mmCIF file of C-alpha atoms in Angstrom:
data_model
loop_
_atom_site.group_PDB
_atom_site.id
_atom_site.type_symbol
_atom_site.label_atom_id
_atom_site.label_comp_id
_atom_site.label_asym_id
_atom_site.label_seq_id
_atom_site.Cartn_x
_atom_site.Cartn_y
_atom_site.Cartn_z
ATOM 1 C CA MET K 1 19.753 -2.062 -46.228
ATOM 2 C CA ASP K 2 16.298 -1.629 -47.771
ATOM 3 C CA LEU K 3 13.235 -0.182 -46.049
ATOM 4 C CA LEU K 4 11.682 -3.615 -45.462
ATOM 5 C CA ASN K 5 14.675 -4.807 -43.434
ATOM 6 C CA ILE K 6 14.667 -1.585 -41.404
ATOM 7 C CA PHE K 7 10.967 -2.008 -40.730
ATOM 8 C CA LEU K 8 11.471 -5.632 -39.640
ATOM 9 C CA MET K 9 14.341 -4.654 -37.328
ATOM 10 C CA ILE K 10 12.264 -1.914 -35.689
ATOM 11 C CA SER K 11 9.294 -4.251 -35.378
ATOM 12 C CA SER K 12 11.452 -6.939 -33.777
ATOM 13 C CA TYR K 13 13.031 -4.384 -31.419
ATOM 14 C CA LEU K 14 9.634 -3.085 -30.286
ATOM 15 C CA LYS K 15 8.285 -6.580 -29.797
ATOM 16 C CA VAL K 16 11.202 -7.541 -27.553
ATOM 17 C CA THR K 17 11.162 -4.339 -25.488
ATOM 18 C CA GLN K 18 7.380 -4.371 -25.070
ATOM 19 C CA SER K 19 7.392 -8.009 -23.989
ATOM 20 C CA THR K 20 10.245 -7.328 -21.569
ATOM 21 C CA THR K 21 8.342 -4.365 -20.115
ATOM 22 C CA LEU K 22 5.350 -6.566 -19.359
ATOM 23 C CA TRP K 23 7.411 -9.310 -17.736
ATOM 24 C CA LEU K 24 9.233 -6.719 -15.657
ATOM 25 C CA ILE K 25 5.838 -5.843 -14.147
ATOM 26 C CA VAL K 26 5.507 -9.473 -13.061
ATOM 27 C CA PHE K 27 9.034 -9.341 -11.632
ATOM 28 C CA THR K 28 8.160 -6.098 -9.830
ATOM 29 C CA SER K 29 5.071 -7.764 -8.372
ATOM 30 C CA VAL K 30 7.255 -10.550 -6.952
ATOM 31 C CA SER K 31 9.884 -8.111 -5.688
ATOM 32 C CA ILE K 32 7.335 -6.303 -3.485
ATOM 33 C CA VAL K 33 7.922 -8.824 -0.705
ATOM 34 C CA LEU K 34 11.677 -9.180 -1.280
ATOM 35 C CA PRO K 35 14.424 -6.937 0.155
ATOM 36 C CA THR K 36 14.153 -3.337 -1.090
ATOM 37 C CA THR K 37 17.134 -3.705 -3.438
ATOM 38 C CA PHE K 38 15.224 -6.173 -5.621
ATOM 39 C CA MET K 39 12.253 -3.838 -5.950
ATOM 40 C CA SER K 40 14.517 -0.890 -6.768
ATOM 41 C CA ILE K 41 16.167 -2.900 -9.557
ATOM 42 C CA ALA K 42 12.796 -4.113 -10.849
ATOM 43 C CA THR K 43 11.169 -0.668 -10.943
ATOM 44 C CA VAL K 44 14.185 1.046 -12.525
ATOM 45 C CA LEU K 45 14.354 -1.593 -15.257
ATOM 46 C CA PHE K 46 10.610 -1.318 -15.812
ATOM 47 C CA MET K 47 10.784 2.459 -16.290
ATOM 48 C CA ILE K 48 13.750 2.154 -18.672
ATOM 49 C CA PHE K 49 12.026 -0.424 -20.856
ATOM 50 C CA TRP K 50 8.758 1.532 -20.695
ATOM 51 C CA ALA K 51 10.622 4.539 -22.077
ATOM 52 C CA ILE K 52 12.313 2.677 -24.936
ATOM 53 C CA SER K 53 9.430 0.404 -25.975
ATOM 54 C CA GLY K 54 7.587 2.880 -28.199
ATOM 55 C CA ASP K 55 3.810 2.949 -28.796
ATOM 56 C CA TYR K 56 3.675 6.287 -26.972
ATOM 57 C CA LYS K 57 0.413 7.361 -28.560
ATOM 58 C CA ILE K 58 -1.368 4.215 -27.363
ATOM 59 C CA LYS K 59 0.215 4.529 -23.919
ATOM 60 C CA PHE K 60 -0.951 8.107 -23.459
ATOM 61 C CA GLU K 61 -4.403 7.262 -24.768
ATOM 62 C CA ARG K 62 -4.723 4.523 -22.146
ATOM 63 C CA ILE K 63 -3.613 6.921 -19.409
ATOM 64 C CA SER K 64 -5.853 9.777 -20.547
ATOM 65 C CA SER K 65 -8.906 7.497 -20.647
ATOM 66 C CA ASN K 66 -8.293 6.255 -17.096
ATOM 67 C CA PRO K 67 -9.431 8.834 -14.457
ATOM 68 C CA ALA K 68 -7.773 6.861 -11.646
ATOM 69 C CA ALA K 69 -4.392 7.064 -13.399
ATOM 70 C CA LEU K 70 -4.837 10.797 -14.001
ATOM 71 C CA ALA K 71 -5.635 11.346 -10.306
ATOM 72 C CA SER K 72 -2.323 9.718 -9.361
ATOM 73 C CA ILE K 73 -0.464 12.011 -11.772
ATOM 74 C CA ALA K 74 -2.279 15.045 -10.333
ATOM 75 C CA LEU K 75 -1.191 14.201 -6.781
ATOM 76 C CA PHE K 76 2.418 13.761 -7.885
ATOM 77 C CA CYS K 77 2.282 17.126 -9.676
ATOM 78 C CA LEU K 78 1.143 18.779 -6.451
ATOM 79 C CA TYR K 79 4.170 17.297 -4.676
ATOM 80 C CA ALA K 80 6.382 18.631 -7.476
ATOM 81 C CA ILE K 81 4.872 22.111 -7.060
ATOM 82 C CA GLY K 82 5.341 21.759 -3.302
ATOM 83 C CA THR K 83 9.105 21.583 -3.767
ATOM 84 C CA LEU K 84 9.081 25.178 -5.070
ATOM 85 C CA TYR K 85 8.044 26.771 -1.757
ATOM 86 C CA SER K 86 9.344 24.259 0.800
ATOM 87 C CA SER K 87 11.635 25.375 3.631
ATOM 88 C CA ALA K 88 13.739 22.213 3.294
ATOM 89 C CA SER K 89 17.055 22.081 1.452
ATOM 90 C CA TRP K 90 16.842 21.239 -2.238
ATOM 91 C CA ASP K 91 18.531 17.909 -1.602
ATOM 92 C CA HIS K 92 15.823 17.032 0.892
ATOM 93 C CA ARG K 93 13.025 18.322 -1.356
ATOM 94 C CA LEU K 94 14.198 16.257 -4.312
ATOM 95 C CA CYS K 95 14.721 13.235 -2.075
ATOM 96 C CA PHE K 96 11.091 13.368 -0.935
ATOM 97 C CA LEU K 97 9.847 14.017 -4.456
ATOM 98 C CA GLY K 98 11.786 10.929 -5.504
ATOM 99 C CA LYS K 99 9.932 8.954 -2.839
ATOM 100 C CA TYR K 100 6.596 10.142 -4.197
ATOM 101 C CA GLN K 101 7.489 9.353 -7.817
ATOM 102 C CA LYS K 102 6.156 5.847 -7.147
ATOM 103 C CA LEU K 103 2.722 7.395 -7.773
ATOM 104 C CA LEU K 104 3.689 7.428 -11.452
ATOM 105 C CA TYR K 105 3.943 3.621 -11.486
ATOM 106 C CA ILE K 106 0.147 3.559 -11.605
ATOM 107 C CA PRO K 107 -0.251 5.346 -14.976
ATOM 108 C CA LEU K 108 2.882 3.709 -16.403
ATOM 109 C CA ILE K 109 1.577 0.214 -15.644
ATOM 110 C CA VAL K 110 -1.943 1.117 -16.779
ATOM 111 C CA SER K 111 -0.542 2.240 -20.121
ATOM 112 C CA VAL K 112 1.053 -1.098 -21.054
ATOM 113 C CA ILE K 113 -0.996 -3.964 -19.593
ATOM 114 C CA HIS K 114 -3.722 -4.975 -22.001
ATOM 115 C CA SER K 115 -3.655 -8.731 -21.486
ATOM 116 C CA GLU K 116 -5.869 -10.424 -18.896
ATOM 117 C CA LYS K 117 -3.422 -13.335 -18.802
ATOM 118 C CA LEU K 118 -0.460 -11.115 -17.889
ATOM 119 C CA ARG K 119 -2.554 -9.260 -15.308
ATOM 120 C CA GLN K 120 -3.305 -12.567 -13.618
ATOM 121 C CA TYR K 121 0.351 -13.600 -13.854
ATOM 122 C CA ALA K 122 1.294 -10.436 -11.973
ATOM 123 C CA MET K 123 -1.339 -10.868 -9.233
ATOM 124 C CA ASN K 124 -0.533 -14.564 -8.874
ATOM 125 C CA ALA K 125 3.156 -13.703 -8.637
ATOM 126 C CA PHE K 126 2.478 -11.433 -5.665
ATOM 127 C CA LEU K 127 0.242 -13.989 -3.964
ATOM 128 C CA LEU K 128 2.682 -16.868 -4.463
ATOM 129 C CA SER K 129 5.553 -14.768 -3.138
ATOM 130 C CA MET K 130 3.456 -13.997 -0.032
ATOM 131 C CA ILE K 131 2.766 -17.711 0.459
ATOM 132 C CA MET K 132 6.538 -18.206 0.342
ATOM 133 C CA VAL K 133 6.917 -15.489 3.009
ATOM 134 C CA LEU K 134 4.223 -17.158 5.109
ATOM 135 C CA ILE K 135 6.002 -20.526 4.957
ATOM 136 C CA ILE K 136 9.392 -19.004 5.826
ATOM 137 C CA SER K 137 7.852 -17.152 8.771
ATOM 138 C CA TYR K 138 6.476 -20.391 10.208
ATOM 139 C CA LEU K 139 9.790 -22.153 9.560
ATOM 140 C CA LYS K 140 11.489 -19.412 11.570
ATOM 141 C CA TRP K 141 8.996 -19.936 14.369
ATOM 142 C CA LEU K 142 9.693 -23.671 14.314
ATOM 143 C CA GLY K 143 13.443 -23.001 14.442
ATOM 144 C CA ILE K 144 14.117 -24.624 11.072
ATOM 145 C CA VAL K 145 15.172 -21.339 9.458
ATOM 146 C CA PRO K 146 17.578 -19.120 11.464
ATOM 147 C CA HIS K 147 15.987 -16.030 12.987
ATOM 148 C CA ASP K 148 17.511 -12.994 14.670
ATOM 149 C CA ASP K 149 15.009 -12.025 17.374
ATOM 150 C CA ILE K 150 14.795 -8.222 17.684
ATOM 151 C CA GLY K 151 11.397 -8.177 19.376
ATOM 152 C CA GLU K 152 9.306 -7.757 16.209
ATOM 153 C CA GLY K 153 8.330 -11.390 15.678
ATOM 154 C CA TYR K 154 9.077 -13.757 12.819
ATOM 155 C CA PHE K 155 8.914 -11.288 9.935
ATOM 156 C CA VAL K 156 10.508 -12.114 6.583
ATOM 157 C CA PHE K 157 12.506 -9.678 4.391
ATOM 158 C CA LYS K 158 10.542 -6.599 5.534
ATOM 159 C CA GLY K 159 9.975 -5.175 9.013
ATOM 160 C CA ARG K 160 6.920 -6.070 11.063
ATOM 161 C CA ILE K 161 4.804 -3.180 9.741
ATOM 162 C CA ALA K 162 5.251 -4.004 6.051
ATOM 163 C CA HIS K 163 5.118 -7.760 6.698
ATOM 164 C CA ASN K 164 1.733 -7.602 8.376
ATOM 165 C CA ILE K 165 0.267 -5.095 5.913
ATOM 166 C CA PHE K 166 1.256 -7.261 2.949
ATOM 167 C CA MET K 167 0.066 -10.414 4.722
ATOM 168 C CA SER K 168 -3.300 -8.805 5.459
ATOM 169 C CA PHE K 169 -3.924 -8.115 1.791
ATOM 170 C CA ALA K 170 -2.649 -11.567 0.823
ATOM 171 C CA MET K 171 -5.118 -13.057 3.325
ATOM 172 C CA PHE K 172 -7.907 -11.060 1.659
ATOM 173 C CA LEU K 173 -6.942 -12.460 -1.749
ATOM 174 C CA MET K 174 -6.786 -15.978 -0.295
ATOM 175 C CA MET K 175 -10.294 -15.690 1.131
ATOM 176 C CA TYR K 176 -11.639 -14.711 -2.271
ATOM 177 C CA ARG K 177 -9.780 -17.588 -3.889
ATOM 178 C CA ALA K 178 -11.417 -19.908 -1.356
ATOM 179 C CA LEU K 179 -14.820 -18.441 -2.148
ATOM 180 C CA LYS K 180 -14.416 -19.019 -5.885
ATOM 181 C CA SER K 181 -12.681 -22.407 -5.723
ATOM 182 C CA ALA K 182 -14.086 -25.905 -5.318
ATOM 183 C CA ARG K 183 -13.427 -28.783 -2.913
ATOM 184 C CA LEU K 184 -9.765 -29.532 -2.231
ATOM 185 C CA ILE K 185 -8.511 -26.243 -3.661
ATOM 186 C CA ARG K 186 -11.016 -24.364 -1.499
ATOM 187 C CA VAL K 187 -9.802 -26.199 1.617
ATOM 188 C CA THR K 188 -6.213 -25.289 0.700
ATOM 189 C CA TRP K 189 -7.047 -21.589 0.420
ATOM 190 C CA ILE K 190 -9.004 -21.675 3.685
ATOM 191 C CA ILE K 191 -6.043 -23.247 5.499
ATOM 192 C CA LEU K 192 -3.651 -20.670 4.022
ATOM 193 C CA SER K 193 -6.024 -17.858 5.043
ATOM 194 C CA LEU K 194 -6.147 -19.131 8.632
ATOM 195 C CA LEU K 195 -2.371 -19.498 8.732
ATOM 196 C CA ALA K 196 -2.071 -15.890 7.514
ATOM 197 C CA VAL K 197 -4.444 -14.689 10.265
ATOM 198 C CA LEU K 198 -2.489 -16.532 12.959
ATOM 199 C CA ASN K 199 0.781 -15.233 11.503
ATOM 200 C CA ILE K 200 -0.447 -11.641 11.712
ATOM 201 C CA LEU K 201 -1.906 -11.982 15.205
ATOM 202 C CA PHE K 202 0.729 -14.056 16.979
ATOM 203 C CA LEU K 203 3.951 -14.481 14.997
ATOM 204 C CA VAL K 204 4.563 -10.873 13.875
ATOM 205 C CA ASN K 205 3.563 -8.023 16.174
ATOM 206 C CA GLY K 206 2.877 -5.234 13.687
ATOM 207 C CA ARG K 207 -0.233 -3.508 15.031
ATOM 208 C CA THR K 208 -1.077 -1.656 11.812
ATOM 209 C CA GLY K 209 -1.351 -4.939 9.952
ATOM 210 C CA GLN K 210 -3.453 -6.460 12.730
ATOM 211 C CA ILE K 211 -5.969 -3.619 12.492
ATOM 212 C CA THR K 212 -5.898 -3.785 8.693
ATOM 213 C CA MET K 213 -6.498 -7.537 8.779
ATOM 214 C CA MET K 214 -9.584 -7.167 10.959
ATOM 215 C CA THR K 215 -10.926 -4.414 8.722
ATOM 216 C CA LEU K 216 -10.467 -6.553 5.606
ATOM 217 C CA ILE K 217 -12.196 -9.542 7.203
ATOM 218 C CA VAL K 218 -15.202 -7.375 8.085
ATOM 219 C CA TRP K 219 -15.233 -5.881 4.586
ATOM 220 C CA PHE K 220 -15.040 -9.354 3.044
ATOM 221 C CA THR K 221 -18.149 -10.460 4.922
ATOM 222 C CA ILE K 222 -19.978 -7.278 3.871
ATOM 223 C CA GLU K 223 -19.125 -7.844 0.208
ATOM 224 C CA VAL K 224 -20.127 -11.517 0.345
ATOM 225 C CA TRP K 225 -23.121 -11.519 2.721
ATOM 226 C CA GLY K 226 -24.165 -7.878 2.737
ATOM 227 C CA ILE K 227 -24.498 -5.202 5.397
ATOM 228 C CA LYS K 228 -26.521 -7.561 7.615
ATOM 229 C CA SER K 229 -23.245 -9.277 8.579
ATOM 230 C CA LEU K 230 -22.341 -6.187 10.638
ATOM 231 C CA LYS K 231 -24.743 -7.166 13.427
ATOM 232 C CA TYR K 232 -22.743 -10.346 13.979
ATOM 233 C CA TRP K 233 -19.493 -8.370 14.112
ATOM 234 C CA ILE K 234 -20.978 -5.991 16.669
ATOM 235 C CA GLY K 235 -21.877 -9.010 18.787
ATOM 236 C CA LEU K 236 -18.355 -10.419 18.430
ATOM 237 C CA VAL K 237 -16.816 -7.068 19.418
ATOM 238 C CA LEU K 238 -18.936 -6.949 22.575
ATOM 239 C CA ILE K 239 -17.951 -10.522 23.437
ATOM 240 C CA GLY K 240 -14.304 -9.677 22.745
ATOM 241 C CA MET K 241 -14.429 -6.636 25.017
ATOM 242 C CA ALA K 242 -15.931 -8.714 27.805
ATOM 243 C CA PHE K 243 -13.289 -11.405 27.224
ATOM 244 C CA HIS K 244 -10.507 -8.806 27.424
ATOM 245 C CA GLN K 245 -11.862 -7.397 30.684
ATOM 246 C CA THR K 246 -12.172 -10.798 32.352
ATOM 247 C CA MET K 247 -9.052 -12.472 30.899
ATOM 248 C CA PRO K 248 -6.669 -9.671 29.826
ATOM 249 C CA GLY K 249 -3.635 -11.946 29.948
ATOM 250 C CA LEU K 250 -4.894 -13.976 26.986
ATOM 251 C CA SER K 251 -5.415 -10.936 24.744
ATOM 252 C CA ASN K 252 -2.837 -9.704 22.234
ATOM 253 C CA SER K 253 -0.645 -7.710 24.579
ATOM 254 C CA ARG K 254 0.850 -5.253 22.099
ATOM 255 C CA LEU K 255 -2.412 -4.359 20.354
ATOM 256 C CA MET K 256 -4.234 -4.018 23.652
ATOM 257 C CA SER K 257 -1.499 -1.935 25.267
ATOM 258 C CA ILE K 258 -2.043 1.152 23.106
ATOM 259 C CA GLN K 259 -4.144 2.997 25.691
ATOM 260 C CA GLN K 260 -1.629 2.296 28.464
ATOM 261 C CA GLU K 261 1.284 3.444 26.280
ATOM 262 C CA ILE K 262 -0.484 6.734 25.551
ATOM 263 C CA SER K 263 -1.142 7.270 29.269
ATOM 264 C CA ASP K 264 2.482 6.520 30.220
ATOM 265 C CA HIS K 265 4.019 8.768 27.568
ATOM 266 C CA GLN K 266 5.592 12.067 28.642
ATOM 267 C CA PRO K 267 6.742 14.554 25.951
ATOM 268 C CA ASN K 268 9.619 15.708 28.179
ATOM 269 C CA GLY K 269 10.357 12.341 29.778
ATOM 270 C CA VAL K 270 9.232 8.728 29.345
ATOM 271 C CA GLN K 271 8.716 7.826 25.672
ATOM 272 C CA THR K 272 6.355 5.112 24.415
ATOM 273 C CA SER K 273 5.592 4.018 20.846
ATOM 274 C CA SER K 274 1.890 4.934 20.857
ATOM 275 C CA GLY K 275 2.556 8.042 22.932
ATOM 276 C CA GLU K 276 5.138 9.277 20.438
ATOM 277 C CA ARG K 277 2.633 8.891 17.622
ATOM 278 C CA MET K 278 -0.008 10.886 19.490
ATOM 279 C CA GLU K 279 2.604 13.554 20.201
ATOM 280 C CA MET K 280 3.562 13.687 16.501
ATOM 281 C CA TYR K 281 -0.096 13.904 15.467
ATOM 282 C CA LYS K 282 -0.745 16.796 17.832
ATOM 283 C CA ASN K 283 2.371 18.729 16.823
ATOM 284 C CA THR K 284 1.753 18.175 13.109
ATOM 285 C CA LEU K 285 -1.756 19.621 13.504
ATOM 286 C CA THR K 286 -0.113 22.668 15.112
ATOM 287 C CA LEU K 287 2.157 23.034 12.059
ATOM 288 C CA ILE K 288 -0.799 22.675 9.695
ATOM 289 C CA LYS K 289 -2.470 25.684 11.347
ATOM 290 C CA ASP K 290 0.463 27.853 10.196
ATOM 291 C CA HIS K 291 -0.252 27.260 6.488
ATOM 292 C CA PRO K 292 -3.562 25.413 6.112
ATOM 293 C CA LEU K 293 -4.302 26.021 2.423
ATOM 294 C CA PHE K 294 -1.092 25.150 0.546
ATOM 295 C CA GLY K 295 0.980 23.585 3.337
ATOM 296 C CA GLY K 296 4.638 24.128 4.112
ATOM 297 C CA GLY K 297 5.883 22.420 0.952
ATOM 298 C CA THR K 298 7.247 18.991 0.100
ATOM 299 C CA ALA K 299 9.688 17.674 2.753
ATOM 300 C CA SER K 300 9.180 20.721 4.986
ATOM 301 C CA LEU K 301 7.965 18.825 8.059
ATOM 302 C CA ALA K 302 11.401 17.912 9.465
ATOM 303 C CA ASN K 303 12.593 21.547 9.693
ATOM 304 C CA GLU K 304 9.314 22.929 11.032
ATOM 305 C CA TYR K 305 8.838 20.112 13.523
ATOM 306 C CA GLU K 306 12.349 20.493 14.941
ATOM 307 C CA ILE K 307 11.816 24.206 15.565
ATOM 308 C CA LEU K 308 8.450 23.592 17.235
ATOM 309 C CA ALA K 309 9.769 20.736 19.398
ATOM 310 C CA LYS K 310 12.778 22.753 20.578
ATOM 311 C CA ASN K 311 10.572 25.720 21.462
ATOM 312 C CA LYS K 312 8.397 23.427 23.590
ATOM 313 C CA ASN K 313 11.411 21.548 24.973
ATOM 314 C CA PHE K 314 10.162 18.158 23.773
ATOM 315 C CA THR K 315 12.461 15.130 23.875
ATOM 316 C CA LEU K 316 11.343 14.017 20.402
ATOM 317 C CA THR K 317 12.741 16.497 17.867
ATOM 318 C CA ASN K 318 14.012 14.493 14.883
ATOM 319 C CA VAL K 319 10.783 13.714 13.010
ATOM 320 C CA THR K 320 10.745 13.331 9.216
ATOM 321 C CA ASN K 321 7.121 12.172 9.035
ATOM 322 C CA PRO K 322 4.254 12.004 11.570
ATOM 323 C CA HIS K 323 3.392 8.338 10.833
ATOM 324 C CA ASN K 324 0.091 9.377 9.290
ATOM 325 C CA GLN K 325 -0.162 9.949 5.537
ATOM 326 C CA PHE K 326 -3.200 12.212 5.841
ATOM 327 C CA LEU K 327 -1.446 14.537 8.299
ATOM 328 C CA LEU K 328 1.825 14.469 6.346
ATOM 329 C CA THR K 329 0.136 15.366 3.058
ATOM 330 C CA THR K 330 -1.847 18.154 4.735
ATOM 331 C CA GLN K 331 1.286 19.561 6.366
ATOM 332 C CA GLU K 332 3.180 19.476 3.064
ATOM 333 C CA LEU K 333 0.429 20.458 0.605
ATOM 334 C CA GLY K 334 -2.332 21.878 2.772
ATOM 335 C CA ILE K 335 -6.052 21.242 2.469
ATOM 336 C CA ILE K 336 -5.659 21.206 -1.306
ATOM 337 C CA GLY K 337 -3.203 18.311 -1.070
ATOM 338 C CA LEU K 338 -5.379 16.416 1.403
ATOM 339 C CA ALA K 339 -8.370 16.822 -0.911
ATOM 340 C CA MET K 340 -6.312 15.509 -3.842
ATOM 341 C CA LEU K 341 -5.095 12.521 -1.819
ATOM 342 C CA ILE K 342 -8.660 11.594 -0.859
ATOM 343 C CA LEU K 343 -9.871 12.259 -4.412
ATOM 344 C CA MET K 344 -7.209 9.898 -5.763
ATOM 345 C CA TRP K 345 -8.346 7.052 -3.523
ATOM 346 C CA LEU K 346 -11.997 7.803 -4.268
ATOM 347 C CA SER K 347 -11.277 7.679 -8.009
ATOM 348 C CA HIS K 348 -9.536 4.329 -7.544
ATOM 349 C CA TRP K 349 -12.509 3.060 -5.532
ATOM 350 C CA LYS K 350 -14.980 4.231 -8.187
ATOM 351 C CA ALA K 351 -12.848 2.636 -10.911
ATOM 352 C CA SER K 352 -13.020 -0.698 -9.071
ATOM 353 C CA TYR K 353 -16.672 -0.958 -10.119
ATOM 354 C CA HIS K 354 -15.653 -0.611 -13.782
ATOM 355 C CA ILE K 355 -13.423 -3.683 -13.781
ATOM 356 C CA GLY K 356 -14.696 -6.724 -15.649
ATOM 357 C CA SER K 357 -13.391 -9.404 -13.287
ATOM 358 C CA ALA K 358 -15.395 -9.549 -10.051
ATOM 359 C CA GLN K 359 -12.377 -10.993 -8.248
ATOM 360 C CA ASP K 360 -10.058 -8.196 -9.402
ATOM 361 C CA SER K 361 -12.739 -5.620 -8.640
ATOM 362 C CA SER K 362 -12.944 -6.838 -5.039
ATOM 363 C CA ALA K 363 -9.152 -7.117 -4.855
ATOM 364 C CA LEU K 364 -8.773 -3.442 -5.768
ATOM 365 C CA ARG K 365 -11.228 -2.355 -3.087
ATOM 366 C CA GLY K 366 -9.384 -4.516 -0.573
ATOM 367 C CA LEU K 367 -6.090 -2.942 -1.651
ATOM 368 C CA ILE K 368 -7.501 0.573 -1.233
ATOM 369 C CA LEU K 369 -8.809 -0.269 2.253
ATOM 370 C CA THR K 370 -5.392 -1.683 3.130
ATOM 371 C CA ILE K 371 -3.557 1.513 2.174
ATOM 372 C CA VAL K 372 -6.167 3.874 3.655
ATOM 373 C CA ILE K 373 -6.356 2.096 7.035
ATOM 374 C CA GLY K 374 -2.582 1.711 7.115
ATOM 375 C CA SER K 375 -2.146 5.404 6.303
ATOM 376 C CA LEU K 376 -3.949 6.335 9.518
ATOM 377 C CA PHE K 377 -0.967 4.958 11.455
ATOM 378 C CA ASN K 378 1.928 5.300 8.977
ATOM 379 C CA SER K 379 2.985 7.501 6.054
ATOM 380 C CA LEU K 380 2.609 4.630 3.619
ATOM 381 C CA LEU K 381 2.905 6.531 0.336
ATOM 382 C CA LEU K 382 6.191 7.956 1.566
ATOM 383 C CA ASP K 383 7.494 4.582 2.758
ATOM 384 C CA ALA K 384 9.435 2.697 0.075
ATOM 385 C CA SER K 385 8.015 -0.799 0.458
ATOM 386 C CA GLU K 386 4.406 -0.045 1.380
ATOM 387 C CA GLY K 387 4.077 2.773 -1.151
ATOM 388 C CA LYS K 388 5.388 0.643 -4.019
ATOM 389 C CA PHE K 389 3.192 -2.235 -2.849
ATOM 390 C CA TYR K 390 0.113 -0.089 -3.358
ATOM 391 C CA CYS K 391 1.133 1.703 -6.535
ATOM 392 C CA VAL K 392 2.335 -1.413 -8.382
ATOM 393 C CA LEU K 393 -0.682 -3.558 -7.499
ATOM 394 C CA ALA K 394 -3.124 -0.679 -8.044
ATOM 395 C CA GLY K 395 -1.612 -0.103 -11.488
ATOM 396 C CA ILE K 396 -2.014 -3.787 -12.351
ATOM 397 C CA LEU K 397 -5.653 -3.896 -11.239
ATOM 398 C CA LEU K 398 -6.578 -0.489 -12.671
ATOM 399 C CA SER K 399 -5.265 -1.561 -16.078
ATOM 400 C CA GLU K 400 -8.497 -3.541 -16.351
ATOM 401 C CA TYR K 401 -10.605 -0.375 -16.031
ATOM 402 C CA ARG K 402 -13.161 0.063 -18.794
ATOM 403 C CA PRO K 403 -15.092 3.339 -19.015
ATOM 404 C CA ILE K 404 -18.838 3.175 -19.568
ATOM 405 C CA VAL K 405 -19.615 3.878 -23.184
ATOM 406 C CA ARG K 406 -22.916 5.708 -23.495
ATOM 407 C CA ILE K 407 -24.848 4.996 -26.678
ATOM 408 C CA PRO K 408 -26.576 8.092 -28.036
ATOM 409 C CA ALA K 409 -30.365 7.908 -27.935
#
């Protein structure tokens, strides 16, 4: 076999593997809303084909020139270092580190997407899959599709928390599509957006997603009409508060019951959902005081929390995360880890203003708001579905980042 044939074989091999890698990103984007098994298969295949598809120099150049991708790597490295001094068993440490490895999807995806067409394929794939979820949810509500009622509403594939978080971001994308579309297509997007809002508020009772949805709607109006739109929202909030006081029965019962749940909760007795979260927040802050700078190490919270809870004779002792990503990161990696987490999101936010497409630029900011607001009430980077949702879509959008090239005077 001569050198030309060898060269052609290698070239053909690289072309196939590189093309497959890109289409696996699209598949991964679709699998976000599907059962976790599909996403696990998609991400594993993507990493395998990324590794065997060559062009390593170009890949690393793309990563090194993207500050947002480097920030994600830096946070993962801190979690890796955190395994060295954690009090958890090595099995538990490596398990948690494996959960955080999704942060590496961001630089991996950034390193291979260079086509605007494929980037749009991936984003459209996510949005279309969410429209499918929306339709199935309504079909469940109508009784056309079988539904097992467990008190969480008509969620599809994921639980109520993930369902509503994903639907909130999908609604945000739909509103932008409506803004940029014309006539009949605009009406279609508006209808889908309204159906998504109603789905989040009334069909699926995930409170995190409901709060995220309201935040994204406010942010959308600020981006479109400017800061002056806030005065109208303040007026609506005041009207809503008055409405709730006069007609509490017509308000969303679960979202409005948070204060009552916190009041009813007893650490050594009656347990409520919101009360448990407040208890976990308070106890995690106590643990943070023990090692504020570097934290207790990756996956250390479960051991430390159990000891603290038993000493205080609390009913709730088996806690693997405090349902707040900021508190969890601070407990595991200290103030240094918290600073790196915030720096990562700030770098992603800053990068959003260096994206050529105005629609993708706004989409990235909406995605960041979704994960940040959601992380106040859940440990989203740790969670399999929500964490991959952010890292995959952030990688797709950040692949469009273009640094400012300064021309010498």
